[in-house]
Amino acid sequence: MAFSVVMPALEMAQETGKLIAWRKKEGDRVAKGEPLLEIETDKAVMEVEAPADGILTGITGSVGADIPVGQTIAWIVAPGEIPPTEKESAATAPSARAGSQVKMESHAAPVAASASEPSAVQNARISPKARRLAKELGVNINSLRGSGPGGEILASDVQAAAPSSSSAAIPAKSAGFEIPSTLGRRMAERTIQSWTTVPHFFVTREIEATALNECRAKMAAEIERTHSIRITHTDLLVALTSRVLLKHPRLNSSWAADGIRLHDHVNMGVAIAVNDGVVAAVIPNAHTATLAELATHRRDVAERARAGKLRPADISDATFTISNLGMYHVDQFTAIITPPQAAILAVGSIADRVVGVEGKPTVRAMMTLTLSSDHRVVDGARAAMFLNDLADALREPQKWLA
């Protein structure tokens, strides 16, 4: 049986993916789960695994091309089997696509649903993103010819038809402009979307970090000896915050059209700086992982992020995010929420400061935490109680990590 290799939908609003490289060539034998190709989406460059065992053949996806989600770009067949013709492929596309995208099913569903929505003229199909963009740019979608699967109108079609698109010249680098990468451009778009649609509010707390420093010093040597991994303050914060979140389900929830979705697990997103932006790598089930497991996972995913080799699971399904700029000597900052998450924690540097202890000035290691929350999900009291419990955990970290 032939299995189609399609451009996968790895994100809710993804319409196309850029094919960066094939890891196998025409005629190669591949194994299910083996890295097959690399694609660039809105968030990062990621590896896509082979959906089945067999021989790779019928490659139509060209390196460097932007390919619509769901389009067949190759086939995996049994030895001696001939891949389906284009007509046969079109007839069997729905079943083939479902079989080759089991891991991405929940992400692909919104795209399939939007494809069934008819427009006012010629039953044209248009993605939700393209529809919003057309409204913003004043483009009449009834006059467009879609370039997506089945004639679906994509955001790129809308941008091409925008009144200013034909006359606006692309700034040249020599003129002092820099054209952002796909990741940088999408990060800017998502930031604007979050800031303009999510009602942010901020709660800040200065917390003593003496016990956190001592905990790290005490545990680091043993874990480095047994697991060959260096423990960072971020690892400790991930471990402690994920455990505290279990007491505060609203902070570990998602805003959805049908209500607030409470999660019974903590998939912790950790903001990681890469060459052309920031990605939020995900540590799944951080609330049950040991400190060594957290540190190992954080190191591995950070290496993949910086090498441009992220996998879909590396950036999917975070329920809360930590952004730590302490290593850059930033004292305090506020972070923008990543929808549909309800909150994000911004962490400043640990530094000696003069504080009052029992009425006397004393020098202590202090850090500032700022919690950004979605006011539709979290109110001020809940945010304050979460920070109170996190402060308690930072004062007695070994008790929470036992």
PDB file of C-alpha atoms in Angstrom, residues 3 128 140 147 154 184 211 230 259 278 290 346 360:
ATOM      1  CA  PHE A   3       1.557   6.136   1.699  1.00  0.00           C
ATOM      2  CA  PRO A 128      -9.523  32.035   8.337  1.00  0.00           C
ATOM      3  CA  ASN A 140     -12.473  41.627  -2.275  1.00  0.00           C
ATOM      4  CA  SER A 147      -3.432  28.971  -5.221  1.00  0.00           C
ATOM      5  CA  LEU A 154      -4.359  31.661   0.992  1.00  0.00           C
ATOM      6  CA  GLY A 184      11.062  36.774  12.759  1.00  0.00           C
ATOM      7  CA  ALA A 211      17.822  29.298  49.040  1.00  0.00           C
ATOM      8  CA  ARG A 230      24.740  21.163  34.206  1.00  0.00           C
ATOM      9  CA  GLY A 259     -14.792  28.243  27.802  1.00  0.00           C
ATOM     10  CA  VAL A 278      12.740  33.312  19.919  1.00  0.00           C
ATOM     11  CA  THR A 290      13.100  14.928  38.038  1.00  0.00           C
ATOM     12  CA  ALA A 346       9.180  36.739  33.194  1.00  0.00           C
ATOM     13  CA  LYS A 360      17.698  46.439  59.587  1.00  0.00           C
TER      14      LYS A 360
END
